[in-house]
Coordinates of C-alpha atoms and ligand atoms in Angstrom, one line a residue:
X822 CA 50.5 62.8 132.6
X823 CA 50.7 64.7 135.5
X824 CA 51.1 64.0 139.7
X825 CA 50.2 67.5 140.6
X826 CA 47.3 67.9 138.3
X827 CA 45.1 70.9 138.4
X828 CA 42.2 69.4 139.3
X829 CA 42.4 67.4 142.9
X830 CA 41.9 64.6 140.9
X831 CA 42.1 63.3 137.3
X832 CA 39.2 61.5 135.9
X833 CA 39.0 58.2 134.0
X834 CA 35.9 57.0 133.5
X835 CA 33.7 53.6 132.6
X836 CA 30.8 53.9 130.4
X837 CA 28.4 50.9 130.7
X838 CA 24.8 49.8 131.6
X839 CA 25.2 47.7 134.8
X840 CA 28.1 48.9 136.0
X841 CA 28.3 48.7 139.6
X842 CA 30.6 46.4 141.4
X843 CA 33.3 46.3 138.3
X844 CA 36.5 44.7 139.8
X845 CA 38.4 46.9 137.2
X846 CA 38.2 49.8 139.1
X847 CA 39.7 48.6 141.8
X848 CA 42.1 47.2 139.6
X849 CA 43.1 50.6 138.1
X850 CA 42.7 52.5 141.2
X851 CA 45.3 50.2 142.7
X852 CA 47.7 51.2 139.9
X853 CA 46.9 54.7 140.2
X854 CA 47.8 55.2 143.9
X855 CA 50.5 52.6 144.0
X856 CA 51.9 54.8 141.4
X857 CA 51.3 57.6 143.5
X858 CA 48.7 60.0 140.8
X859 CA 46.3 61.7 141.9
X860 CA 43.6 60.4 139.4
X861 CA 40.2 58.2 140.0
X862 CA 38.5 55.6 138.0
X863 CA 34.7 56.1 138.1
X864 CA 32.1 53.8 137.0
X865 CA 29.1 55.7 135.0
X866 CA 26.2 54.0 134.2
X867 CA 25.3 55.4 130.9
X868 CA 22.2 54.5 128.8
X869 CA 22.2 54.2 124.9
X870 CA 20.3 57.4 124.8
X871 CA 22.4 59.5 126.5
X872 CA 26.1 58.1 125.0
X873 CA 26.6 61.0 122.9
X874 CA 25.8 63.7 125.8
X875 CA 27.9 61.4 128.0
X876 CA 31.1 61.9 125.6
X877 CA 30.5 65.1 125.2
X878 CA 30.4 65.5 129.1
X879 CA 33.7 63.6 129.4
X880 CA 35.5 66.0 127.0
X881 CA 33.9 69.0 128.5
X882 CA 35.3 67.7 132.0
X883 CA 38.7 66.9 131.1
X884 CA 38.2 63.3 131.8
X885 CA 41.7 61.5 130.3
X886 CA 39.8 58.5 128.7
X887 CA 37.6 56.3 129.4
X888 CA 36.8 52.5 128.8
X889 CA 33.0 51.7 127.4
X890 CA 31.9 48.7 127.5
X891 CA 28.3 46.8 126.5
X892 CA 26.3 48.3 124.7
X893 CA 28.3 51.5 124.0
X894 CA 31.5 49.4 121.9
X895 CA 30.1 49.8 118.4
X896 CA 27.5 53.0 118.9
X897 CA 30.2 55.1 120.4
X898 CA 32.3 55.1 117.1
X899 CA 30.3 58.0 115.5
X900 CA 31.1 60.6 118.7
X901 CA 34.9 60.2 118.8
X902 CA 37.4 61.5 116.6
X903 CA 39.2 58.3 115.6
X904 CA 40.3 54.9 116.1
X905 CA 43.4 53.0 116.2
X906 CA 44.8 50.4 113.9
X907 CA 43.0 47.1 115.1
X908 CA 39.5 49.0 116.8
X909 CA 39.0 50.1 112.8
X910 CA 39.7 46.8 112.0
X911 CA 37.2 45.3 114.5
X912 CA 34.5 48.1 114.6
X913 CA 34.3 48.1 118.5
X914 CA 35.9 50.3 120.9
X915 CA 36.3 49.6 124.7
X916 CA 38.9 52.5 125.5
X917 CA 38.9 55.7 124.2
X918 CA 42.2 58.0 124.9
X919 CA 43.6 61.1 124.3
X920 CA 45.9 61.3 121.2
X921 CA 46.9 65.2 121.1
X922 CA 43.6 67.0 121.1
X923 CA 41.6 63.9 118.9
X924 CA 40.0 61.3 121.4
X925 CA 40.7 58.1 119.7
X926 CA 39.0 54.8 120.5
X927 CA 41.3 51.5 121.0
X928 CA 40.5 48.1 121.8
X929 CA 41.9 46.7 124.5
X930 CA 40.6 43.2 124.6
X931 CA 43.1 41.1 122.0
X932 CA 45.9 43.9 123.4
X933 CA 45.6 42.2 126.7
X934 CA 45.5 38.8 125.5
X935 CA 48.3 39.4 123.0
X936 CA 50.4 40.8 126.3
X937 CA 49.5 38.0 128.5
X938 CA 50.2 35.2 125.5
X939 CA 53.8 37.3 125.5
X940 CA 54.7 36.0 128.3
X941 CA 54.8 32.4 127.1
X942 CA 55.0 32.7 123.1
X943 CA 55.6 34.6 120.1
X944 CA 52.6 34.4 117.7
X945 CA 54.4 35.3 115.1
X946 CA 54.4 32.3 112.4
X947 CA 52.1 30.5 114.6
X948 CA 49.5 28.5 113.2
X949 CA 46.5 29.0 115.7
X950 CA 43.0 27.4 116.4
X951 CA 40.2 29.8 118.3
X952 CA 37.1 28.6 119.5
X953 CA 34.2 31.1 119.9
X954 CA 33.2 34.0 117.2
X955 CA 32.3 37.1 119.6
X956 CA 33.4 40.1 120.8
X957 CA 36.5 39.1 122.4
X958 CA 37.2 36.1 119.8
X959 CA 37.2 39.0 117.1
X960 CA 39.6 41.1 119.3
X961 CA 42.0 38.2 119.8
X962 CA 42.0 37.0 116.0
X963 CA 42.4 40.9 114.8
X964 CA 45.1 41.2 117.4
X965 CA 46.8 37.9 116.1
X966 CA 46.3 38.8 112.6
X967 CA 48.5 41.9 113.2
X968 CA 50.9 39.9 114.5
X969 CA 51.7 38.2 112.1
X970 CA 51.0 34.7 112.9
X971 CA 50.7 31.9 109.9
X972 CA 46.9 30.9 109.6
X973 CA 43.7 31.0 112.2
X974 CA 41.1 28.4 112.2
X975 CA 37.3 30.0 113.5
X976 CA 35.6 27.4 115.4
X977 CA 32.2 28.3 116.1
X978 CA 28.6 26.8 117.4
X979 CA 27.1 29.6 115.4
X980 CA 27.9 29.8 111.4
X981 CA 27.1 32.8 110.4
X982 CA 28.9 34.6 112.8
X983 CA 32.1 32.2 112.5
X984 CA 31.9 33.0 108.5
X985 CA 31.7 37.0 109.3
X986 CA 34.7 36.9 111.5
X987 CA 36.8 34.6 108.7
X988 CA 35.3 37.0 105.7
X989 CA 36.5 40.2 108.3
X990 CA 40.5 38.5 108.6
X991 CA 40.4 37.5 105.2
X992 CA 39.3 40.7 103.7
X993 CA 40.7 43.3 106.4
X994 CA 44.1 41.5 107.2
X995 CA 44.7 39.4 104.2
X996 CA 44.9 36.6 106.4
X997 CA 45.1 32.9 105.7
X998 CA 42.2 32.0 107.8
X999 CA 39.0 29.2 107.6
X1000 CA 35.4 29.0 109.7
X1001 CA 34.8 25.0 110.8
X1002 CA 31.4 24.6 112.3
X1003 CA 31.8 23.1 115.8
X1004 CA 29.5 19.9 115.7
X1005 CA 30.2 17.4 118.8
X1006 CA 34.3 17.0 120.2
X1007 CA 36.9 19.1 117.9
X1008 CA 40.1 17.2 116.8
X1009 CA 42.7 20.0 117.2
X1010 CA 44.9 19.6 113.7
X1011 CA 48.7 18.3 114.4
X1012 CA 50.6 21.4 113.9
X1013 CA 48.8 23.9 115.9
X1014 CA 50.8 25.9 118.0
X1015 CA 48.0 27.9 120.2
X1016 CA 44.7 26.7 121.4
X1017 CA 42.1 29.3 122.7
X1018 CA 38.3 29.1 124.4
X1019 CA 37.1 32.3 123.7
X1020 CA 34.0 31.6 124.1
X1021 CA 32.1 32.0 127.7
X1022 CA 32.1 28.4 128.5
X1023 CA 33.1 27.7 131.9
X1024 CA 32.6 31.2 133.5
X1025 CA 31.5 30.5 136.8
X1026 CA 31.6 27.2 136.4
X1027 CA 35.1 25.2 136.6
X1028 CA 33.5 21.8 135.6
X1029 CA 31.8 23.4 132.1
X1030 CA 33.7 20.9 129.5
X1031 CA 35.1 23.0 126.0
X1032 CA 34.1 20.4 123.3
X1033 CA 37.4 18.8 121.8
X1034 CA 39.6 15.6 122.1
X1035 CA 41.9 16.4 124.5
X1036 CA 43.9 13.3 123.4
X1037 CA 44.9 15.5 120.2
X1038 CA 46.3 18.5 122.5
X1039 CA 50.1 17.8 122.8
X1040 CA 52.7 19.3 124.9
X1041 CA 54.4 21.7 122.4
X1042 CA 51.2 23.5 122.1
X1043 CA 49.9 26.6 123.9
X1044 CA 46.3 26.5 125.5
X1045 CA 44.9 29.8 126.6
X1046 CA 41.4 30.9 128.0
X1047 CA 39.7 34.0 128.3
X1048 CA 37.6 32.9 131.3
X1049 CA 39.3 34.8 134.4
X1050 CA 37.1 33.3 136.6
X1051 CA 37.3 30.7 137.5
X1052 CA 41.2 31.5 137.0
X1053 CA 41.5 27.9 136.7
X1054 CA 38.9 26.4 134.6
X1055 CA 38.4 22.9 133.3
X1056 CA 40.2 23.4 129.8
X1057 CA 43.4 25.0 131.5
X1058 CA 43.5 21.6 134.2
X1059 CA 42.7 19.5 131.6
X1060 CA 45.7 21.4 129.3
X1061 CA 48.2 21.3 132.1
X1062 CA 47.5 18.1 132.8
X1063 CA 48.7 17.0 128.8
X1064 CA 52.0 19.0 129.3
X1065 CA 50.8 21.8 127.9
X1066 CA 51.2 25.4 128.4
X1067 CA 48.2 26.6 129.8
X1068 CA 47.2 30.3 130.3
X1069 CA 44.2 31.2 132.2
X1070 CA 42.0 34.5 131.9
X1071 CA 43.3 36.6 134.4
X1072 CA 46.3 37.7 132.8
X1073 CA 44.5 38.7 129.8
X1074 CA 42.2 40.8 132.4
X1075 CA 44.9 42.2 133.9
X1076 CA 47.5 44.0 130.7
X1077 CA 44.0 44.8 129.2
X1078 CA 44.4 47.0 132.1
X1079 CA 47.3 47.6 131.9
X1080 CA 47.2 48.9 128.0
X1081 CA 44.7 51.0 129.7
X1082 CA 46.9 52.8 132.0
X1083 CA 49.6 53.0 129.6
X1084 CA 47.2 55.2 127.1
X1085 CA 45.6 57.5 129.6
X1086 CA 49.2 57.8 131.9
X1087 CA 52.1 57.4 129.8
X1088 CA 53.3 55.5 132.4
X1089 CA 54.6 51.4 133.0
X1090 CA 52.2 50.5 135.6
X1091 CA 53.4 47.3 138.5
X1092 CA 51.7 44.3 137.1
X1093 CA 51.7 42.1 140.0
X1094 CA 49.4 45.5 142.0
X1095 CA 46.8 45.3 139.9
X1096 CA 47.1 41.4 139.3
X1097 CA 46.9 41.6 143.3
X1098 CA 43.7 44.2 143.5
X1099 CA 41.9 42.6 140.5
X1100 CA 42.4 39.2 142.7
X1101 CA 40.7 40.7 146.3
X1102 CA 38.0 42.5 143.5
X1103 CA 36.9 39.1 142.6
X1104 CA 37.4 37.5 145.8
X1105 CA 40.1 34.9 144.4
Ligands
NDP2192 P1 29.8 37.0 123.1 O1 28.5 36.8 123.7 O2 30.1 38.0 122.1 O3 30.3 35.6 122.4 C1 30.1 34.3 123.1 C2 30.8 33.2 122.3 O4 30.7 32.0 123.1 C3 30.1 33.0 121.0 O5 31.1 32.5 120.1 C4 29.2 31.8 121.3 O6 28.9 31.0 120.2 C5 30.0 31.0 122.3 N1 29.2 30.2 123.2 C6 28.6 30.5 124.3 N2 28.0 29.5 124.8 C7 28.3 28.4 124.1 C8 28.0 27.0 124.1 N3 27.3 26.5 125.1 N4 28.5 26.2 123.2 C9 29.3 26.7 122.2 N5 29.6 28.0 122.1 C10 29.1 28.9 123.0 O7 30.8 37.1 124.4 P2 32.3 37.8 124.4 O8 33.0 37.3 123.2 O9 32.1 39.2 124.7 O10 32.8 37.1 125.7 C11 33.2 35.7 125.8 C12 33.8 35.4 127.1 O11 35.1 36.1 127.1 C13 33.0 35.9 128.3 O12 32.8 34.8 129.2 C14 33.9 36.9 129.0 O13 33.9 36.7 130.4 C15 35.3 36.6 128.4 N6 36.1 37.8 128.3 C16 37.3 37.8 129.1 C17 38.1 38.9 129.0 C18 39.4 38.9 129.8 O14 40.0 39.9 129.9 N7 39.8 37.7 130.4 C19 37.8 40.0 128.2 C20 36.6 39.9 127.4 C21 35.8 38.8 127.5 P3 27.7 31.3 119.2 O15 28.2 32.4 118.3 O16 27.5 30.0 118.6 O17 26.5 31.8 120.1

């Protein structure tokens, strides 16, 4: 970390197909001048072809990290040197850091949920109940696996890819985990502690209904969703409106960017900036 680097600038990149207009950069950009270094965030649009060339280029050109996401989060594995705890765990990579002179690939996805969720509860012990079996599902369930909470339970549209993530805690993280096929309105079990939609139902759309009885959500439990936008969607009103604690997708948005800044800087950066930027990024 540095404020009077060599360089004019130092360079963080984003490696993705499709990447223009990413409200992340203005996010981190936010953090970086508030903070007052002298480094950029740049989107790259890389193809699959060219990913290995491309991480070659960033090392050659001192780049401090970089985030990568779809299709680069599994394929970029084989060109780095490494991978922290949970990105092993998981097999994807979304941000790729510096650790001494080995560029090591972290997740950052259940990081930023698991920092967001701090702000309300302690998963430790907790018995938990996750809706969707994807990318960020897998994050969030490695993420709570690490941390030590009591038992997960995959619900899923999809079987086999519900059954891959439970056979992944099981085997991985020794965790006391179970796959229930989602077929028509889930009754969440008494005694869960932490509801989440990670699924994409209801992005963009604040009406999309999450199948389950609400009447079986009760006011000692937690209810989180990964959609960040809407901030607000139809599960989290509908949680709030039962007495529970809701937590909407944005904060899980913003510590992933967070953790971000934290690898590549060293430095704490001021949540409510970035909260603030990500906010006027997505016109919210
Ligand atoms: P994936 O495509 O990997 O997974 C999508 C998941 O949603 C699958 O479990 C899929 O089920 C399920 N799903 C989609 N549509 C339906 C439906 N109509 N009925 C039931 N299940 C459905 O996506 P990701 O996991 O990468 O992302 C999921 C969401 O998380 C996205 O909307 C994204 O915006 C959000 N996200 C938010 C982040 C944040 O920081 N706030 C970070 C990362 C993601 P099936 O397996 O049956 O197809």
């Amino acid at each position: 970390m540095s404020a009077q680097p060599n360089f004019l600038h130092e360079l963080v990149g984003s490696m993705s197909q499709g990447a223009a207009g990413n409200p992340t950069v203005a996010m981190i950009e936010a953090a970086f001048a508030h903070h007052g270094l002298h480094w950029r965030y740049v989107n790259m649009e890389v193809t699959p072809e060219d990913l290995g060339v491309a991480v070659r280029g960033a090392r050659a050109l001192g780049f401090r990290g970089f985030n990568c996401s779809l299709p680069h989060k599994v394929t970029v594995i084989p060109h780095l040197d490494g991978l922290g705890e949970s990105a092993a765990v998981m097999g994807a990579v979304n941000c790729v850091v510096w650790r001494g002179d080995k560029l090591i690939g972290e997740n950052t996805d259940g990081k930023g949920f698991l920092k967001s969720l701090a702000s309300v509860a302690d998963p430790r012990g907790k018995s938990v109940v996750l809706f969707g079996a994807g990318g960020a599902a897998r994050a969030i369930a490695v993420e709570l696996g690490l941390a030590g909470i009591r038992q997960i339970t995959i619900v899923n549209r999809a079987a086999a890819r519900g059954s891959e993530l439970v056979e992944l805690l099981k085997s991985k993280l020794n965790l006391n985990a179970e796959f229930v096929p989602w077929e028509g309105d889930y009754a969440i079990p008494s005694g869960t502690d932490i509801v989440i939609n990670a699924t994409s139902i209801g992005l963009y759309d604040a009406d999309a209904r999450l199948k389950l009885k609400l009447t079986t959500l009760n006011k000692s439990m937690v209810v989180a969703d990964v959609i960040a936008n809407p901030p607000r969607t139809r599960l989290i009103r509908d949680a709030a409106e039962r007495g529970c604690q809701a937590l909407g997708g944005l904060g899980m948005l913003v510590n992933q960017g967070i953790v971000g800044v934290q690898y590549w800087t060293g430095i704490e950066p001021d949540a409510a900036v970035m909260r603030r930027a990500l906010e006027q990024a997505l016109g919210l």
